[in-house]
C-alpha positions as YAML, in Angstrom:
chain: A
units: angstrom
residues:
- id: 1
  name: UNK
  ca: [-48.58, 29.29, -24.55]
- id: 2
  name: UNK
  ca: [-45.18, 30.81, -23.80]
- id: 3
  name: UNK
  ca: [-43.73, 30.88, -20.31]
- id: 4
  name: UNK
  ca: [-41.91, 34.14, -21.20]
- id: 5
  name: UNK
  ca: [-43.05, 37.75, -21.34]
- id: 6
  name: UNK
  ca: [-42.50, 40.18, -24.23]
- id: 7
  name: UNK
  ca: [-42.67, 37.49, -26.90]
- id: 8
  name: UNK
  ca: [-42.11, 38.51, -30.55]
- id: 9
  name: UNK
  ca: [-44.85, 36.87, -32.63]
- id: 10
  name: UNK
  ca: [-44.28, 37.88, -36.26]
- id: 11
  name: UNK
  ca: [-41.51, 38.65, -38.75]
- id: 12
  name: UNK
  ca: [-42.58, 42.27, -39.22]
- id: 13
  name: UNK
  ca: [-41.91, 43.01, -35.56]
- id: 14
  name: UNK
  ca: [-38.62, 41.15, -35.77]
- id: 15
  name: UNK
  ca: [-37.52, 43.18, -38.82]
- id: 16
  name: UNK
  ca: [-38.59, 46.48, -37.24]
- id: 17
  name: UNK
  ca: [-36.38, 45.73, -34.25]
- id: 18
  name: UNK
  ca: [-33.31, 44.19, -35.94]
- id: 19
  name: UNK
  ca: [-33.45, 45.23, -39.59]
- id: 20
  name: UNK
  ca: [-32.95, 43.49, -42.92]
- id: 21
  name: UNK
  ca: [-30.07, 41.20, -43.96]
- id: 22
  name: UNK
  ca: [-27.23, 42.72, -45.97]
- id: 23
  name: UNK
  ca: [-27.38, 41.82, -49.68]
- id: 24
  name: UNK
  ca: [-24.29, 39.62, -49.34]
- id: 25
  name: UNK
  ca: [-26.04, 37.49, -46.71]
- id: 26
  name: UNK
  ca: [-28.68, 36.59, -49.29]
- id: 27
  name: UNK
  ca: [-26.46, 36.42, -52.37]
- id: 28
  name: UNK
  ca: [-24.09, 33.88, -50.77]
- id: 29
  name: UNK
  ca: [-26.79, 31.21, -50.58]
- id: 30
  name: UNK
  ca: [-26.42, 28.30, -52.99]
- id: 31
  name: UNK
  ca: [-28.57, 25.30, -53.90]
- id: 32
  name: UNK
  ca: [-25.62, 22.98, -54.51]
- id: 33
  name: UNK
  ca: [-22.13, 22.23, -53.23]
- id: 34
  name: UNK
  ca: [-19.51, 24.15, -55.22]
- id: 35
  name: UNK
  ca: [-15.77, 23.44, -55.11]
- id: 36
  name: UNK
  ca: [-15.29, 25.63, -52.01]
- id: 37
  name: UNK
  ca: [-18.03, 23.89, -50.04]
- id: 38
  name: UNK
  ca: [-16.80, 20.45, -51.08]
- id: 39
  name: UNK
  ca: [-13.29, 21.36, -49.91]
- id: 40
  name: UNK
  ca: [-14.70, 22.55, -46.56]
- id: 41
  name: UNK
  ca: [-16.51, 19.24, -46.05]
- id: 42
  name: UNK
  ca: [-13.34, 17.33, -47.00]
- id: 43
  name: UNK
  ca: [-11.46, 19.12, -44.18]
- id: 44
  name: UNK
  ca: [-14.24, 18.79, -41.61]
- id: 45
  name: UNK
  ca: [-13.95, 16.14, -38.86]
- id: 46
  name: UNK
  ca: [-17.12, 17.22, -37.05]
- id: 47
  name: UNK
  ca: [-20.69, 18.28, -37.79]
- id: 48
  name: UNK
  ca: [-23.95, 18.94, -36.01]
- id: 49
  name: UNK
  ca: [-27.04, 17.25, -37.45]
- id: 50
  name: UNK
  ca: [-30.47, 18.76, -36.74]
- id: 51
  name: UNK
  ca: [-33.78, 17.01, -37.32]
- id: 52
  name: UNK
  ca: [-37.39, 17.33, -36.18]
- id: 53
  name: UNK
  ca: [-40.09, 14.77, -35.55]
- id: 54
  name: UNK
  ca: [-43.61, 14.77, -36.94]
- id: 55
  name: UNK
  ca: [-44.77, 16.84, -33.97]
- id: 56
  name: UNK
  ca: [-41.96, 19.39, -34.37]
- id: 57
  name: UNK
  ca: [-39.85, 18.09, -31.50]
- id: 58
  name: UNK
  ca: [-36.23, 18.83, -32.42]
- id: 59
  name: UNK
  ca: [-32.93, 17.04, -31.96]
- id: 60
  name: UNK
  ca: [-29.31, 18.01, -32.67]
- id: 61
  name: UNK
  ca: [-26.75, 15.20, -32.75]
- id: 62
  name: UNK
  ca: [-22.95, 15.44, -33.11]
- id: 63
  name: UNK
  ca: [-21.21, 13.37, -35.78]
- id: 64
  name: UNK
  ca: [-17.46, 13.07, -36.04]
- id: 65
  name: UNK
  ca: [-14.59, 11.10, -37.54]
- id: 66
  name: UNK
  ca: [-11.40, 11.75, -39.50]
- id: 67
  name: UNK
  ca: [-11.56, 14.79, -41.82]
- id: 68
  name: UNK
  ca: [-13.46, 13.92, -44.95]
- id: 69
  name: UNK
  ca: [-15.57, 11.20, -43.30]
- id: 70
  name: UNK
  ca: [-18.65, 12.68, -44.99]
- id: 71
  name: UNK
  ca: [-18.79, 11.37, -48.55]
- id: 72
  name: UNK
  ca: [-19.74, 13.92, -51.21]
- id: 73
  name: UNK
  ca: [-21.29, 12.07, -54.14]
- id: 74
  name: UNK
  ca: [-21.92, 15.10, -56.33]
- id: 75
  name: UNK
  ca: [-22.98, 18.73, -56.05]
- id: 76
  name: UNK
  ca: [-26.40, 17.82, -54.64]
- id: 77
  name: UNK
  ca: [-25.79, 14.68, -52.55]
- id: 78
  name: UNK
  ca: [-23.67, 13.70, -49.57]
- id: 79
  name: UNK
  ca: [-23.52, 10.67, -47.28]
- id: 80
  name: UNK
  ca: [-22.93, 10.64, -43.51]
- id: 81
  name: UNK
  ca: [-21.89, 7.19, -42.19]
- id: 82
  name: UNK
  ca: [-23.56, 6.04, -39.00]
- id: 83
  name: UNK
  ca: [-20.80, 5.00, -36.58]
- id: 84
  name: UNK
  ca: [-21.55, 3.10, -33.32]
- id: 85
  name: UNK
  ca: [-23.17, 5.30, -30.67]
- id: 86
  name: UNK
  ca: [-25.66, 5.16, -27.84]
- id: 87
  name: UNK
  ca: [-28.40, 3.57, -29.99]
- id: 88
  name: UNK
  ca: [-30.97, 6.21, -29.06]
- id: 89
  name: UNK
  ca: [-31.33, 7.00, -32.79]
- id: 90
  name: UNK
  ca: [-33.05, 10.31, -32.00]
- id: 91
  name: UNK
  ca: [-32.14, 11.87, -35.33]
- id: 92
  name: UNK
  ca: [-32.79, 8.79, -37.45]
- id: 93
  name: UNK
  ca: [-36.18, 8.22, -35.84]
- id: 94
  name: UNK
  ca: [-37.07, 11.78, -36.79]
- id: 95
  name: UNK
  ca: [-35.95, 11.20, -40.39]
- id: 96
  name: UNK
  ca: [-38.32, 8.23, -40.65]
- id: 97
  name: UNK
  ca: [-41.26, 10.62, -40.31]
- id: 98
  name: UNK
  ca: [-39.79, 13.97, -41.42]
- id: 99
  name: UNK
  ca: [-36.96, 14.08, -43.99]
- id: 100
  name: UNK
  ca: [-35.93, 17.69, -43.39]
- id: 101
  name: UNK
  ca: [-32.39, 18.07, -42.08]
- id: 102
  name: UNK
  ca: [-29.93, 20.81, -41.14]
- id: 103
  name: UNK
  ca: [-26.15, 20.39, -40.89]
- id: 104
  name: UNK
  ca: [-23.36, 22.61, -39.59]
- id: 105
  name: UNK
  ca: [-19.83, 21.58, -40.55]
- id: 106
  name: UNK
  ca: [-16.86, 22.73, -38.45]
- id: 107
  name: UNK
  ca: [-13.14, 22.79, -39.29]
- id: 108
  name: UNK
  ca: [-10.79, 23.17, -36.29]
- id: 109
  name: UNK
  ca: [-9.30, 26.64, -36.11]
- id: 110
  name: UNK
  ca: [-11.65, 28.11, -38.71]
- id: 111
  name: UNK
  ca: [-14.11, 30.71, -37.49]
- id: 112
  name: UNK
  ca: [-16.66, 30.27, -40.27]
- id: 113
  name: UNK
  ca: [-18.93, 27.24, -40.52]
- id: 114
  name: UNK
  ca: [-20.71, 25.63, -43.44]
- id: 115
  name: UNK
  ca: [-24.47, 25.32, -43.18]
- id: 116
  name: UNK
  ca: [-26.27, 22.74, -45.32]
- id: 117
  name: UNK
  ca: [-30.03, 22.23, -45.33]
- id: 118
  name: UNK
  ca: [-32.04, 19.71, -47.28]
- id: 119
  name: UNK
  ca: [-33.82, 16.38, -47.12]
- id: 120
  name: UNK
  ca: [-32.39, 13.08, -45.91]
- id: 121
  name: UNK
  ca: [-33.04, 9.37, -45.87]
- id: 122
  name: UNK
  ca: [-31.51, 6.42, -44.02]
- id: 123
  name: UNK
  ca: [-29.73, 4.15, -46.50]
- id: 124
  name: UNK
  ca: [-28.35, 0.62, -46.35]
- id: 125
  name: UNK
  ca: [-27.04, 0.71, -49.95]
- id: 126
  name: UNK
  ca: [-24.03, -1.65, -49.85]
- id: 127
  name: UNK
  ca: [-22.18, 0.22, -52.59]
- id: 128
  name: UNK
  ca: [-22.37, 3.50, -50.66]
- id: 129
  name: UNK
  ca: [-21.53, 1.88, -47.33]
- id: 130
  name: UNK
  ca: [-18.44, 0.25, -48.86]
- id: 131
  name: UNK
  ca: [-17.13, 3.75, -49.60]
- id: 132
  name: UNK
  ca: [-17.50, 4.75, -45.92]
- id: 133
  name: UNK
  ca: [-15.20, 2.12, -44.39]
- id: 134
  name: UNK
  ca: [-13.15, 3.36, -41.42]
- id: 135
  name: UNK
  ca: [-10.66, 1.40, -39.33]
- id: 136
  name: UNK
  ca: [-11.57, -1.66, -41.37]
- id: 137
  name: UNK
  ca: [-15.25, -1.42, -40.36]
- id: 138
  name: UNK
  ca: [-18.12, -0.89, -42.78]
- id: 139
  name: UNK
  ca: [-21.08, 0.99, -41.30]
- id: 140
  name: UNK
  ca: [-24.43, -0.76, -41.30]
- id: 141
  name: UNK
  ca: [-26.31, 2.41, -42.22]
- id: 142
  name: UNK
  ca: [-25.71, 5.93, -43.46]
- id: 143
  name: UNK
  ca: [-27.71, 9.12, -43.85]
- id: 144
  name: UNK
  ca: [-28.02, 10.27, -47.44]
- id: 145
  name: UNK
  ca: [-28.63, 14.00, -47.78]
- id: 146
  name: UNK
  ca: [-30.06, 15.80, -50.79]
- id: 147
  name: UNK
  ca: [-28.82, 19.39, -50.61]
- id: 148
  name: UNK
  ca: [-31.34, 22.20, -51.06]
- id: 149
  name: UNK
  ca: [-29.54, 25.15, -49.46]
- id: 150
  name: UNK
  ca: [-25.92, 25.78, -48.40]
- id: 151
  name: UNK
  ca: [-23.77, 28.75, -47.42]
- id: 152
  name: UNK
  ca: [-20.90, 29.79, -45.19]
- id: 153
  name: UNK
  ca: [-21.91, 31.28, -41.86]
- id: 154
  name: UNK
  ca: [-20.04, 34.35, -40.64]
- id: 155
  name: UNK
  ca: [-17.33, 34.35, -37.95]
- id: 156
  name: UNK
  ca: [-19.05, 36.45, -35.28]
- id: 157
  name: UNK
  ca: [-20.20, 33.61, -33.00]
- id: 158
  name: UNK
  ca: [-16.71, 32.11, -32.91]
- id: 159
  name: UNK
  ca: [-15.05, 35.46, -32.32]
- id: 160
  name: UNK
  ca: [-17.41, 36.36, -29.50]
- id: 161
  name: UNK
  ca: [-17.03, 32.94, -27.88]
- id: 162
  name: UNK
  ca: [-13.26, 32.71, -28.57]
- id: 163
  name: UNK
  ca: [-13.87, 29.02, -29.04]
- id: 164
  name: UNK
  ca: [-10.46, 28.28, -30.56]
- id: 165
  name: UNK
  ca: [-8.50, 30.35, -28.00]
- id: 166
  name: UNK
  ca: [-6.81, 27.37, -26.33]
- id: 167
  name: UNK
  ca: [-5.21, 29.48, -23.60]
- id: 168
  name: UNK
  ca: [-8.68, 30.49, -22.41]
- id: 169
  name: UNK
  ca: [-10.17, 27.01, -22.29]
- id: 170
  name: UNK
  ca: [-11.37, 25.94, -18.82]
- id: 171
  name: UNK
  ca: [-9.33, 23.43, -16.88]
- id: 172
  name: UNK
  ca: [-10.40, 19.79, -17.44]
- id: 173
  name: UNK
  ca: [-11.69, 19.59, -13.86]
- id: 174
  name: UNK
  ca: [-13.72, 22.82, -14.04]
- id: 175
  name: UNK
  ca: [-16.80, 20.67, -14.59]
- id: 176
  name: UNK
  ca: [-17.74, 17.28, -13.21]
- id: 177
  name: UNK
  ca: [-16.81, 14.40, -15.52]
- id: 178
  name: UNK
  ca: [-19.54, 12.73, -17.55]
- id: 179
  name: UNK
  ca: [-19.08, 9.64, -15.40]
- id: 180
  name: UNK
  ca: [-19.69, 11.71, -12.26]
- id: 181
  name: UNK
  ca: [-22.77, 13.36, -13.74]
- id: 182
  name: UNK
  ca: [-24.33, 10.07, -14.85]
- id: 183
  name: UNK
  ca: [-23.39, 8.40, -11.57]
- id: 184
  name: UNK
  ca: [-25.23, 11.15, -9.66]
- id: 185
  name: UNK
  ca: [-28.25, 10.99, -11.95]
- id: 186
  name: UNK
  ca: [-28.61, 7.21, -12.34]
- id: 187
  name: UNK
  ca: [-27.11, 6.10, -9.01]
- id: 188
  name: UNK
  ca: [-26.06, 2.62, -10.21]
- id: 189
  name: UNK
  ca: [-26.10, 0.00, -7.48]
- id: 190
  name: UNK
  ca: [-22.89, -1.69, -6.42]
- id: 191
  name: UNK
  ca: [-20.52, 0.64, -8.29]
- id: 192
  name: UNK
  ca: [-18.23, 3.47, -7.24]
- id: 193
  name: UNK
  ca: [-17.72, 6.55, -9.40]
- id: 194
  name: UNK
  ca: [-14.30, 5.19, -10.35]
- id: 195
  name: UNK
  ca: [-15.81, 1.82, -11.37]
- id: 196
  name: UNK
  ca: [-18.43, 3.65, -13.44]
- id: 197
  name: UNK
  ca: [-15.80, 5.82, -15.14]
- id: 198
  name: UNK
  ca: [-13.66, 2.81, -16.04]
- id: 199
  name: UNK
  ca: [-16.67, 0.93, -17.41]
- id: 200
  name: UNK
  ca: [-17.71, 3.90, -19.56]
- id: 201
  name: UNK
  ca: [-14.20, 4.47, -20.93]
- id: 202
  name: UNK
  ca: [-13.76, 0.79, -21.77]
- id: 203
  name: UNK
  ca: [-17.07, 0.77, -23.64]
- id: 204
  name: UNK
  ca: [-16.20, 3.96, -25.51]
- id: 205
  name: UNK
  ca: [-12.86, 2.60, -26.65]
- id: 206
  name: UNK
  ca: [-14.32, -0.71, -27.81]
- id: 207
  name: UNK
  ca: [-17.25, 0.79, -29.71]
- id: 208
  name: UNK
  ca: [-15.66, 3.58, -31.74]
- id: 209
  name: UNK
  ca: [-16.12, 1.69, -35.03]
...
């Protein structure tokens, strides 16, 4: 039951309101990674990884490292190394019960993004992991993706948001720091905000790889 009024409930209504996709939007879709898509991934230092659990509960997790950190094995397979994080494993827990995955690759300064959809599995294959070494550290796990659908997404969202317009970025202190937010939410005993911020930064620096 929706908590909103005026809910659209079927595709016909959606199409009547907003229309059909242009032919190019459908023709650009591919089932494998061509040379252009592989080059995009090689230049990408950041992606968003979407998964869903058995009950449909969704998660989107950021993944990032030096450009080209995602290993492209061939036109249908790629590997995302699992670097140290918060150990929540929201996305990987979803993959254990539902292999469907969606990725969006970003390249700094580029207004288009690369969308890749498919199926994924958590792998501990030592041969693959050895090819994902960074800063002298071999990851313990990686996410292997079998590509089913991929295409470039148009520039409109980036142009409307002016995401890469550095001069328009908010000042660093326009929002509370993460340390301040977590301090207010968790209220750790015996620590000041400054202590909490130092502790978080030290942990982040030590656990990058």
